[in-house]
Short mmCIF file of N, CA and C in Angstrom, two decimals:
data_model
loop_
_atom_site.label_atom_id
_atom_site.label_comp_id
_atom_site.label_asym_id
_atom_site.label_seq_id
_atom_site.Cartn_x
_atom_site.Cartn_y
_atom_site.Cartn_z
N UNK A 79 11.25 9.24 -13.91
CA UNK A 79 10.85 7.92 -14.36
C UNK A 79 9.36 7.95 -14.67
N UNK A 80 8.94 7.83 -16.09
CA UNK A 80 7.90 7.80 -16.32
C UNK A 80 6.65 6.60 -15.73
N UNK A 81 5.57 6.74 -15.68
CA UNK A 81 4.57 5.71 -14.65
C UNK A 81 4.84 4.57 -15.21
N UNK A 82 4.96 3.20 -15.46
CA UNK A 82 4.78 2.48 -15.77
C UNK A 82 6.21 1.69 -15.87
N UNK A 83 6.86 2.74 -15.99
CA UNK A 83 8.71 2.22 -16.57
C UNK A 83 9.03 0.58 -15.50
N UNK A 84 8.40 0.68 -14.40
CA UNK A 84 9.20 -0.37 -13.85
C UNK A 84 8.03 -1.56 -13.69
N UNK A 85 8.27 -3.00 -13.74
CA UNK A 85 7.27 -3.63 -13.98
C UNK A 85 6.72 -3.96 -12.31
N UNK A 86 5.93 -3.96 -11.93
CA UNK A 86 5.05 -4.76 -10.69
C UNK A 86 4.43 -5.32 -10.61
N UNK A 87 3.75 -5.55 -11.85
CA UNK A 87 2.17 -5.94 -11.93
C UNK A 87 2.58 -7.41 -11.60
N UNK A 88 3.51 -8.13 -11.60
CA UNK A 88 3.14 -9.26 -11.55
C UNK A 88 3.33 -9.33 -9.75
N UNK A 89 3.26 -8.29 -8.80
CA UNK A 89 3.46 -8.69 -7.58
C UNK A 89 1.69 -8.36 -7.29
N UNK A 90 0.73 -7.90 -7.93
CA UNK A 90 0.11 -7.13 -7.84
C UNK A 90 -1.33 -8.19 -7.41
N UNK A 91 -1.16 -8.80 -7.85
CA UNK A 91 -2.66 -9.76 -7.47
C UNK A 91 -2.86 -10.50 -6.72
N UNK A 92 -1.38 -10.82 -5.31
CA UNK A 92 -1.02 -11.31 -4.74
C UNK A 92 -1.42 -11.12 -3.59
N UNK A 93 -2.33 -11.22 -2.83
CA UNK A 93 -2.71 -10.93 -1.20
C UNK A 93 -2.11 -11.67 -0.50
N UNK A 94 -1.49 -10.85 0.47
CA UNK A 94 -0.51 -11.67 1.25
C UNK A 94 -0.48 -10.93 2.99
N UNK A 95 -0.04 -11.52 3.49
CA UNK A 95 0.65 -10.83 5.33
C UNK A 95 1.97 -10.61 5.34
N UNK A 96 1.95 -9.06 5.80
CA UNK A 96 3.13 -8.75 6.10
C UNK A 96 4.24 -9.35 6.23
N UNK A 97 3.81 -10.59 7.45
CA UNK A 97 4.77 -11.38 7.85
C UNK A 97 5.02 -12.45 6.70
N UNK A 98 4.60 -12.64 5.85
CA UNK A 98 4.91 -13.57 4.55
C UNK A 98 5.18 -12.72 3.35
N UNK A 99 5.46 -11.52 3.13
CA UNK A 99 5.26 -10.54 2.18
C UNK A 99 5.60 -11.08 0.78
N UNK A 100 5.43 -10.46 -0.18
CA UNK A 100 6.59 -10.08 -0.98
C UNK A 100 6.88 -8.70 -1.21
N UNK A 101 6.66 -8.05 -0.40
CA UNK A 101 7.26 -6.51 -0.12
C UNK A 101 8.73 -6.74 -0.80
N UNK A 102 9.41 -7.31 0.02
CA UNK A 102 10.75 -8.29 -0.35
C UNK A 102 11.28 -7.75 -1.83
N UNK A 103 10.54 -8.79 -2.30
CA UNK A 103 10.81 -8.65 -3.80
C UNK A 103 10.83 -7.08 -4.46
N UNK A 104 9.79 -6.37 -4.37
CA UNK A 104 9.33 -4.75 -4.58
C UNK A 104 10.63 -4.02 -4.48
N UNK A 105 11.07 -4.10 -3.30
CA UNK A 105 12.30 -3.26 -2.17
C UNK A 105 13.62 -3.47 -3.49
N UNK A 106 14.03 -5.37 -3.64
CA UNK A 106 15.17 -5.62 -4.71
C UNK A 106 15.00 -4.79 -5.58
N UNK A 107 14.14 -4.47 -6.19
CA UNK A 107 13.91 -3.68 -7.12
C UNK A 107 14.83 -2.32 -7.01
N UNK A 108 14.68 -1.61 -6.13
CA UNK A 108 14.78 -0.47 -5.98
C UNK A 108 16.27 -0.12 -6.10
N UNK A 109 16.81 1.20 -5.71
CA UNK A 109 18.31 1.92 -5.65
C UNK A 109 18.93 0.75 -4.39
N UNK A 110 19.99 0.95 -4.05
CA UNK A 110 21.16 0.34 -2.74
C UNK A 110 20.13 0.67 -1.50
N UNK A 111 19.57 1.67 -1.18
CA UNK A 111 19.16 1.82 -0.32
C UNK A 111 17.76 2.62 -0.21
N UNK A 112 16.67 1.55 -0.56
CA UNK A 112 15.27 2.10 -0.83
C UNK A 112 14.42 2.62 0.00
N UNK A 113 13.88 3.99 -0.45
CA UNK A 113 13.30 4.49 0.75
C UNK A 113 11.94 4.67 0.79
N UNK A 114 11.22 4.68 2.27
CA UNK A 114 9.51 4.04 2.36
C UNK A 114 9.00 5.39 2.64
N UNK A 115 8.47 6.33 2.03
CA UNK A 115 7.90 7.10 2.57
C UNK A 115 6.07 7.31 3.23
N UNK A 116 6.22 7.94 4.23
CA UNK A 116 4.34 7.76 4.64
C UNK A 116 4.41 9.88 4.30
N UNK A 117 3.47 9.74 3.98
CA UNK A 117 3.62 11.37 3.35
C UNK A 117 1.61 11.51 4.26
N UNK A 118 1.43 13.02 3.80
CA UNK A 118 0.30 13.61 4.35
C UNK A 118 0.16 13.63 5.86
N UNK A 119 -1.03 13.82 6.61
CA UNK A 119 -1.49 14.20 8.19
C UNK A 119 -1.37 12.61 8.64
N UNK A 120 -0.99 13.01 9.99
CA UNK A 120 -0.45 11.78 10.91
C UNK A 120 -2.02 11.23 11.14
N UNK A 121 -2.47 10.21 10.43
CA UNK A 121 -4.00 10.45 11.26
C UNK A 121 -4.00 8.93 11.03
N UNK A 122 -5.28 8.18 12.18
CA UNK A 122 -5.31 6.76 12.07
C UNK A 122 -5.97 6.27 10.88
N UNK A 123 -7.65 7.14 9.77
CA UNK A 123 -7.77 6.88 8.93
C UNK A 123 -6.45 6.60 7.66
N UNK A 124 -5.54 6.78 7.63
CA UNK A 124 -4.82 6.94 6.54
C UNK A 124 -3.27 6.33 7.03
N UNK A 125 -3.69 5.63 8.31
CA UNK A 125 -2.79 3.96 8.68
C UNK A 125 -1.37 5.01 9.38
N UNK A 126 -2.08 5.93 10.16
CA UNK A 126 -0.18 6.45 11.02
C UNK A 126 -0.30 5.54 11.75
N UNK A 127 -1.57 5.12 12.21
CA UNK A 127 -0.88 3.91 13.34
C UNK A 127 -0.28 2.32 12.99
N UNK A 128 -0.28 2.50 11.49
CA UNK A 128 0.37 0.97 11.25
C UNK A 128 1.60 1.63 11.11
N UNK A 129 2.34 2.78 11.09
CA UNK A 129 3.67 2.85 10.80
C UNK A 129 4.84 2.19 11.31
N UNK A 130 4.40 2.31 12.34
CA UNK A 130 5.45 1.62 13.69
C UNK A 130 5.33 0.10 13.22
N UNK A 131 4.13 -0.47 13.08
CA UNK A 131 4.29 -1.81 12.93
C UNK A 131 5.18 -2.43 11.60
N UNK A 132 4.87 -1.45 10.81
CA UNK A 132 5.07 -1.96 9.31
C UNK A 132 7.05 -1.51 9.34
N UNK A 133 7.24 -0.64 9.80
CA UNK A 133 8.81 -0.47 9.91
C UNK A 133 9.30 -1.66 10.90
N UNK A 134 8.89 -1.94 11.98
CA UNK A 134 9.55 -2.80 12.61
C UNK A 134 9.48 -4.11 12.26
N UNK A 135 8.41 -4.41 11.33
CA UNK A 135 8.22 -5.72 10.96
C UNK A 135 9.21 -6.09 9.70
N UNK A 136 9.26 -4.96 8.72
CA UNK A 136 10.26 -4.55 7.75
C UNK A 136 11.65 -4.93 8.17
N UNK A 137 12.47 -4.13 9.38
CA UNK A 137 13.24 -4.34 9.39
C UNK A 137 13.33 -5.71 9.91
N UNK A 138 12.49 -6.56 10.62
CA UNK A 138 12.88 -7.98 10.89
C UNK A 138 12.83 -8.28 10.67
N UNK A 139 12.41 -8.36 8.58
CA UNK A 139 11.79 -9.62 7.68
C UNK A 139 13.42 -9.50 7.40
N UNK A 140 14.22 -8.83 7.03
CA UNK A 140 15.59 -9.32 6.27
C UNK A 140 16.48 -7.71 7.19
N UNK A 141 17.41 -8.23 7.98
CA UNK A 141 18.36 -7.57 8.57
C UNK A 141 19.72 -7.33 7.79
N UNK A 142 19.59 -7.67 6.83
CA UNK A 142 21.30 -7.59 6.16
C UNK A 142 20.44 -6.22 5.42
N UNK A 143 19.28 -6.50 4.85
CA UNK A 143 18.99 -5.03 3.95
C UNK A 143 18.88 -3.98 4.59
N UNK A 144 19.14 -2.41 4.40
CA UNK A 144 18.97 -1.34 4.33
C UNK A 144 17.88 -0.54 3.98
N UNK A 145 16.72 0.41 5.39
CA UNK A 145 15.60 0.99 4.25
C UNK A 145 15.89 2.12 4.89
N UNK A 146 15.39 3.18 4.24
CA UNK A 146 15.20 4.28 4.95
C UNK A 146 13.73 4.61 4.89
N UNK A 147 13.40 5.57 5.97
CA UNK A 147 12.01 5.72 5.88
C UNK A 147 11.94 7.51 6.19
N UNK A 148 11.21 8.26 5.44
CA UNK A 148 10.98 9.31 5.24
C UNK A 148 9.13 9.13 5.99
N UNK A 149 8.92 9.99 6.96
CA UNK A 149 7.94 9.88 8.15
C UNK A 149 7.34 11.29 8.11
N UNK A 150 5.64 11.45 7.96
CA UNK A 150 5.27 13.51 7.93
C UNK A 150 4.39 12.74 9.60
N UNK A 151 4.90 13.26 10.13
CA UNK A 151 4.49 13.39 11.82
C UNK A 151 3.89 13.93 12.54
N UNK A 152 3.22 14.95 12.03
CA UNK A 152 2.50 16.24 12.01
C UNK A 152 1.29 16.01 12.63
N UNK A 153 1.54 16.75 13.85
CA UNK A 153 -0.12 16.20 14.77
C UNK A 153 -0.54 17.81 14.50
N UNK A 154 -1.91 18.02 14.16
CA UNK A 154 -2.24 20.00 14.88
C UNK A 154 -3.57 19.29 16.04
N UNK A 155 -4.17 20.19 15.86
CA UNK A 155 -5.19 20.13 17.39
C UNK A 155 -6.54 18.92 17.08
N UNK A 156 -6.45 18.77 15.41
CA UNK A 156 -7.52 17.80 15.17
C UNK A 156 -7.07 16.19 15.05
N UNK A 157 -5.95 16.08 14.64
CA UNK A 157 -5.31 14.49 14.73
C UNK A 157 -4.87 14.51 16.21
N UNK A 158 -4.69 15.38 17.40
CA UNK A 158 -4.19 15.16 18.54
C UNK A 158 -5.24 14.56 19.52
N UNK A 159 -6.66 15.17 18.70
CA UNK A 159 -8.14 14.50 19.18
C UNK A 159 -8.16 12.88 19.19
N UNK A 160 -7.34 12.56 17.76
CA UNK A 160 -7.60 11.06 17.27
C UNK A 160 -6.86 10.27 18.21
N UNK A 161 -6.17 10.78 19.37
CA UNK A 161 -5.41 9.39 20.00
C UNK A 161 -4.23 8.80 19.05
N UNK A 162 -3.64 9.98 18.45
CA UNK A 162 -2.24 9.03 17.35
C UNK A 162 -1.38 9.73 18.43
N UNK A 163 -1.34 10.37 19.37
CA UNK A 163 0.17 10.84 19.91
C UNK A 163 1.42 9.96 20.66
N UNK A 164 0.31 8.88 20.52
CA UNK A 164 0.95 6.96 21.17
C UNK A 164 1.35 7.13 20.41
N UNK A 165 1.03 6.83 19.18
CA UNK A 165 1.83 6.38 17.59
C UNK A 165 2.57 7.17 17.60
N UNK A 166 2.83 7.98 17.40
CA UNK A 166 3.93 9.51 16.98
C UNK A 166 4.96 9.25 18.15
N UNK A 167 5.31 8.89 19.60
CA UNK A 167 5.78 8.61 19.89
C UNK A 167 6.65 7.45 19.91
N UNK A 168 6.07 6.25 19.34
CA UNK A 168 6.74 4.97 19.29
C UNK A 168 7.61 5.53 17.91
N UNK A 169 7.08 6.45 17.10
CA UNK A 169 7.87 6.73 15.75
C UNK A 169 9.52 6.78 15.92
N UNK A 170 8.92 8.13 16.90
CA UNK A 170 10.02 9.19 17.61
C UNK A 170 11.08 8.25 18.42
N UNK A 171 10.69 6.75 18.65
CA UNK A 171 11.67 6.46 19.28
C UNK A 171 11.94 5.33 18.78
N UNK A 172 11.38 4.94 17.46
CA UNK A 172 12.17 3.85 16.50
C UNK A 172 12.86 4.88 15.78
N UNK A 173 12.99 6.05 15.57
CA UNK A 173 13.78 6.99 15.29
C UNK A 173 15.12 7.00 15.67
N UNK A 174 15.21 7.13 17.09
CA UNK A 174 16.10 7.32 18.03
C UNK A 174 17.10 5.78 17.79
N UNK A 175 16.32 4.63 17.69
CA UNK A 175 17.47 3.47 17.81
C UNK A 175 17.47 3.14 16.06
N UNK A 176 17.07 3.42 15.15
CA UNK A 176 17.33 3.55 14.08
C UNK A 176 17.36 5.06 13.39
N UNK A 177 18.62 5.81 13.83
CA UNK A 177 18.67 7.36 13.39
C UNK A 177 18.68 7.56 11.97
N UNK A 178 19.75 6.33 11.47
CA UNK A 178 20.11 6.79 9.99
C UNK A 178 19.05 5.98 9.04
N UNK A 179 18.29 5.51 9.64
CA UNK A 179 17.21 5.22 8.65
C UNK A 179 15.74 5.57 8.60
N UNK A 180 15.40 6.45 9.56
CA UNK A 180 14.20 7.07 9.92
C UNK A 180 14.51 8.30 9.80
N UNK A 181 13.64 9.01 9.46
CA UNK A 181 13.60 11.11 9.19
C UNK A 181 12.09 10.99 9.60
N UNK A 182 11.94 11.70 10.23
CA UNK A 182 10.81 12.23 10.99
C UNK A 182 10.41 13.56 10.39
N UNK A 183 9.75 14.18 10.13
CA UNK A 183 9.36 15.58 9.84
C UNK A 183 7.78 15.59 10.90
N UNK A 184 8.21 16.21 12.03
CA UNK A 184 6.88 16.81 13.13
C UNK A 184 6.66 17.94 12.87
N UNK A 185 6.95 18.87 11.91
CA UNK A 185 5.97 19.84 11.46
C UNK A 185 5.50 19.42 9.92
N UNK A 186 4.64 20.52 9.84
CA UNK A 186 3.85 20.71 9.00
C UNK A 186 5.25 20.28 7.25
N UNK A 187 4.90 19.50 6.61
CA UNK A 187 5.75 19.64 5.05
C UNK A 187 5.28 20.87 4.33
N UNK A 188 6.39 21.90 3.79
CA UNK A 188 6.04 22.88 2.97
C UNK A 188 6.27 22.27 1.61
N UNK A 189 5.53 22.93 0.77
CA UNK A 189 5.44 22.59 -0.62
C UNK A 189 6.77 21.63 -1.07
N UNK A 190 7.44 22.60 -1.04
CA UNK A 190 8.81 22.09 -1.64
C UNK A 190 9.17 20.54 -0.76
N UNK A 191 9.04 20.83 0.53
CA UNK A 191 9.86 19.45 1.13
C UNK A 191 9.11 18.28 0.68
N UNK A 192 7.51 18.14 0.70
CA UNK A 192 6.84 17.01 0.58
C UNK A 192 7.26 17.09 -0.97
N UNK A 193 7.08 17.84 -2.20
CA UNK A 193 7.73 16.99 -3.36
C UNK A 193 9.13 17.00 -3.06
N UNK A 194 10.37 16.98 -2.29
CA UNK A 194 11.13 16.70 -2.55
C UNK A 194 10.97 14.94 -1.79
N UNK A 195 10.26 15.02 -1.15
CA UNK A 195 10.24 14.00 -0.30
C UNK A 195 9.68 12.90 -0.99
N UNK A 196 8.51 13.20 -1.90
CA UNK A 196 7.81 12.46 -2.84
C UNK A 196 8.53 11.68 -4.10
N UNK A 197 9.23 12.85 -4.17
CA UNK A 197 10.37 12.61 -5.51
C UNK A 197 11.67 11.51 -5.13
N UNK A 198 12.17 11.98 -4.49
CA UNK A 198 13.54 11.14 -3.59
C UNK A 198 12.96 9.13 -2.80
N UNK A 199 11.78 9.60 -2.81
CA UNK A 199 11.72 8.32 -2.42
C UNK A 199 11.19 6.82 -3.49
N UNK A 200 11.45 6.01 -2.48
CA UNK A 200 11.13 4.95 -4.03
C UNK A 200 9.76 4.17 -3.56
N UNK A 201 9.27 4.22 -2.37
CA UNK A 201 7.92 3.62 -2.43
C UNK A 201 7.18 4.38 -1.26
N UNK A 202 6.07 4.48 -1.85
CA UNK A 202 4.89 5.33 -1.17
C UNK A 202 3.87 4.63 -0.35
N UNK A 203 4.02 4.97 1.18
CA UNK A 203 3.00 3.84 1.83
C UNK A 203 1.68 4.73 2.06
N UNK A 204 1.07 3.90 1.67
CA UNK A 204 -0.61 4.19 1.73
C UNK A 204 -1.50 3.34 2.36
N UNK A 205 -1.48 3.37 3.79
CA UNK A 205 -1.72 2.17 4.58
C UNK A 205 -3.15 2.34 5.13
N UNK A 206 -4.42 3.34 4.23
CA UNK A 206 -5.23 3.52 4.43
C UNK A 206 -6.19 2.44 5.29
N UNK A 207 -6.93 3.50 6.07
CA UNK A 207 -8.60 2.24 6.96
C UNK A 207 -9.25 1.95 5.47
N UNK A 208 -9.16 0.24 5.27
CA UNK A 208 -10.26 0.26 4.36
C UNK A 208 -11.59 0.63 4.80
N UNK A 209 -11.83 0.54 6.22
CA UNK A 209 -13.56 1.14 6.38
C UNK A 209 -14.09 2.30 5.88
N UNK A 210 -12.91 3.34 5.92
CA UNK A 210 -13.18 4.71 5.21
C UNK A 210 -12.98 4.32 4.25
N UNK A 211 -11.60 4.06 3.73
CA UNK A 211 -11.03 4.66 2.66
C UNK A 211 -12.09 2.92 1.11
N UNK A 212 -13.09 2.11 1.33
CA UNK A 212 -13.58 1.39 0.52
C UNK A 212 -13.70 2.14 -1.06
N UNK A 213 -13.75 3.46 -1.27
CA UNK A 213 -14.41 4.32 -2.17
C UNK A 213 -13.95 5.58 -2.02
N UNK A 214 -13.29 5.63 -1.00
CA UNK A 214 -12.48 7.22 -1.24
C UNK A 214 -11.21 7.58 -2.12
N UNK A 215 -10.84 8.50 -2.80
CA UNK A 215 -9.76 9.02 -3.51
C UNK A 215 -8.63 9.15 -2.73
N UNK A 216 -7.67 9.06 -3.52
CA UNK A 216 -6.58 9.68 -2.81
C UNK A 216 -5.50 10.28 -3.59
N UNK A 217 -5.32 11.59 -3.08
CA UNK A 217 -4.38 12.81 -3.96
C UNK A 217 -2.88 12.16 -4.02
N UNK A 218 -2.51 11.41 -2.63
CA UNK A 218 -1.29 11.02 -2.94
C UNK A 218 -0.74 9.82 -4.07
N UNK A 219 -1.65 9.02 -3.95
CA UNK A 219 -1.44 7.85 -4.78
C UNK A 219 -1.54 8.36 -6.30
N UNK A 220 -2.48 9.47 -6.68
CA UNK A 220 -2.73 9.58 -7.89
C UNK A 220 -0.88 10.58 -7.90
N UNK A 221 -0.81 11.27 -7.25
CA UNK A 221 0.76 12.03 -7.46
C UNK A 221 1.87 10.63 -6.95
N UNK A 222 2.18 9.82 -6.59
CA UNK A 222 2.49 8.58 -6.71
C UNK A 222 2.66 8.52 -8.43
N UNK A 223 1.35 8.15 -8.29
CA UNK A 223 1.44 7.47 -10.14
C UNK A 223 2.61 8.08 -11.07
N UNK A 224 1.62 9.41 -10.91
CA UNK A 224 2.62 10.77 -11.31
C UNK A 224 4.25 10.36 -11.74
N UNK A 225 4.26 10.44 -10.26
CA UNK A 225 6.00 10.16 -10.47
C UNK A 225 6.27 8.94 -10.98
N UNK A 226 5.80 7.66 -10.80
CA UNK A 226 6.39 6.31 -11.29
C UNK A 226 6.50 5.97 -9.73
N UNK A 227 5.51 6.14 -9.02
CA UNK A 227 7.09 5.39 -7.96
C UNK A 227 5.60 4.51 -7.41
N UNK A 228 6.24 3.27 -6.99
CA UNK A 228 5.28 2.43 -6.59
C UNK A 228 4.86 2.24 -4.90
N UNK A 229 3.63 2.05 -4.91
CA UNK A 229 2.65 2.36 -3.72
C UNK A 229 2.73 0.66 -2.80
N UNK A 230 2.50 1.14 -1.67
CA UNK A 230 2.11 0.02 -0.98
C UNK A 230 0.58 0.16 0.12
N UNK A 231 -0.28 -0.68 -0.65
CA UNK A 231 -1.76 -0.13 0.12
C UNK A 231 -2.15 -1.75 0.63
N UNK A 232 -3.14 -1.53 1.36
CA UNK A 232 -4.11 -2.08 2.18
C UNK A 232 -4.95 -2.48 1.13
N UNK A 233 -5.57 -3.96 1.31
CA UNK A 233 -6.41 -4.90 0.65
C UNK A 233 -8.00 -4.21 1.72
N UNK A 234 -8.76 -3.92 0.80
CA UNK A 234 -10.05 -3.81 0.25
C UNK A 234 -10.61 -1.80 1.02
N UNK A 235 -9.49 -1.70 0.32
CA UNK A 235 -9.39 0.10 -0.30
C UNK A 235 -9.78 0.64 -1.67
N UNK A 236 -10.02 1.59 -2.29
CA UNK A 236 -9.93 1.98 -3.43
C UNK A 236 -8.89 1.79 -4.32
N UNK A 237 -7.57 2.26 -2.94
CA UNK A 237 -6.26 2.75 -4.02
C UNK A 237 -6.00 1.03 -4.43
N UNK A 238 -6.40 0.15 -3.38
CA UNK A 238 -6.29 -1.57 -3.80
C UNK A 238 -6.74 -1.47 -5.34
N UNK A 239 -7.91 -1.23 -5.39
CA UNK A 239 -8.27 -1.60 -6.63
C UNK A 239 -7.79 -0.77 -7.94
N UNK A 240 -7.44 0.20 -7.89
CA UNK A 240 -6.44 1.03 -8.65
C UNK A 240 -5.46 -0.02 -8.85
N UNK A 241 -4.34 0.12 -7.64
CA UNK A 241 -3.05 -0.95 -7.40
C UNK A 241 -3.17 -2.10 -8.63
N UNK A 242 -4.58 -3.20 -8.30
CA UNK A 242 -4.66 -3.89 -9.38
C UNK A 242 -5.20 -4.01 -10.80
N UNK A 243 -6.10 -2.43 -11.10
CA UNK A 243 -6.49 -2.09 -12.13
C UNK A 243 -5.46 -1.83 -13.20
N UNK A 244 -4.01 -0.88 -12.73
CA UNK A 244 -3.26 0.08 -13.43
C UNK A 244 -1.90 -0.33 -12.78
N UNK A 245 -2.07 -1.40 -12.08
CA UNK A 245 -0.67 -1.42 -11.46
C UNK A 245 0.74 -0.88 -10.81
N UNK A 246 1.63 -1.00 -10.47
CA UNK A 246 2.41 0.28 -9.79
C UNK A 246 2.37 -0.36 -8.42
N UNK A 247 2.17 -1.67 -8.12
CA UNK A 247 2.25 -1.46 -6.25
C UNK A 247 2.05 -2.67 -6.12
N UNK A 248 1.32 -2.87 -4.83
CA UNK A 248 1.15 -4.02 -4.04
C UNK A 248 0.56 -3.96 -2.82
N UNK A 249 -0.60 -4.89 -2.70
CA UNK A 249 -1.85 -4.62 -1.80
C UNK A 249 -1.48 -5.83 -0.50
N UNK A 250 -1.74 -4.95 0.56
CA UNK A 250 -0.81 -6.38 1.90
C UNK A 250 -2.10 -6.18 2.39
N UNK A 251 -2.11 -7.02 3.72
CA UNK A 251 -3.28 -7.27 4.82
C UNK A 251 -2.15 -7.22 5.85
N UNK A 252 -2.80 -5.87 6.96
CA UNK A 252 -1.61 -5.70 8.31
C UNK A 252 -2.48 -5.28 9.13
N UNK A 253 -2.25 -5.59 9.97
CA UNK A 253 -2.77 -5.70 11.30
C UNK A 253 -1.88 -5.26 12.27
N UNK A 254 -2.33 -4.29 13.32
CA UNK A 254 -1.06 -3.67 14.10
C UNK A 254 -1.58 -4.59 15.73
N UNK A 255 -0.14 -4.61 15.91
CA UNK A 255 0.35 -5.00 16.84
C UNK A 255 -0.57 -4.85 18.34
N UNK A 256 -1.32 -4.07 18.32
CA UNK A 256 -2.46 -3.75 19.57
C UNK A 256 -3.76 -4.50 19.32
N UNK A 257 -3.41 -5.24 17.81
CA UNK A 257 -4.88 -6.32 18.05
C UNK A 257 -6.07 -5.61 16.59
N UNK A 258 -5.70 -3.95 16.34
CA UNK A 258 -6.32 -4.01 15.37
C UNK A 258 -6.35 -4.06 14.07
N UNK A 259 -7.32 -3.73 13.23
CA UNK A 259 -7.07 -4.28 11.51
C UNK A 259 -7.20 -2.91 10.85
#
């Protein structure tokens, strides 16, 4: 599917809370059963610790729908520094009570799996720290584009302003569940 093929832009200028989304709308879009992938290093700059929130909040905005979520989990000795091994655990065990809709990958993605993983899925979460990420790049979103497949980022990021420059996505405000932003 070439970049642009599917329309978003009109979800795109919309700042909103999770808990009011229109994620919603994005998801209709998609195949019977649309899948969320978080791709790259498990790390808190680049929002592993909103994962847990953003799946569980997902599945309680609409229970009749179906998501799957494709998860890279991957701690080595420098994200194990960052204090995500809380997070990686709550993953591991929204895993466990949602089996058939969570895939976990705790090692490392080899070439092939992350594009197959990239490819197969229908929306790319990019739940970047805007404190870092105000002006930083990001390889995934631009391979995102790539494929057509639409992004879901964090309001007052770079890839935000991409999101609403070139469209393809939708920029939320989330806040995890322990109080931070």
């Amino acid at each position: 599917m070439p970049y642009g093929a599917v329309d978003f832009h009109h979800h795109v200028k919309e700042q909103t809370n999770l808990n009011q989304t229109n994620t919603k709308s994005i998801l209709d879009k998609c195949e019977a059963l649309p899948c969320l992938c978080y791709l790259g290093h498990a790390v808190t700059e680049k929002g592993y610790n909103y994962v847990v929130d953003f799946i569980e909040k997902l599945l309680r905005f609409d229970r009749n729908k179906k998501y799957k979520f494709v998860i890279s989990s991957y701690l080595d000795k420098a994200t194990e520094k960052q204090n995500v091994q809380n997070y990686r655990e709550k993953v591991l065990k929204l895993q466990k009570i949602y089996p058939e809709n969570i895939e976990v990958f705790s090692e490392p993605l080899t070439m092939e799996q992350y594009n197959n993983a990239l490819k197969s899925s229908d929306i790319i979460l990019l739940l970047y720290d805007p404190k870092i990420y105000s002006t930083c790049f990001s390889g995934i979103l631009l391979e995102a584009f790539t494929y057509g497949k639409p992004v879901i980022v964090r309001s007052g990021t770079w890839l935000a302003q991409q999101v609403v420059e070139l469209g393809g996505g939708v920029k939320i405000l989330l806040n995890c569940s322990d109080g931070s932003s």
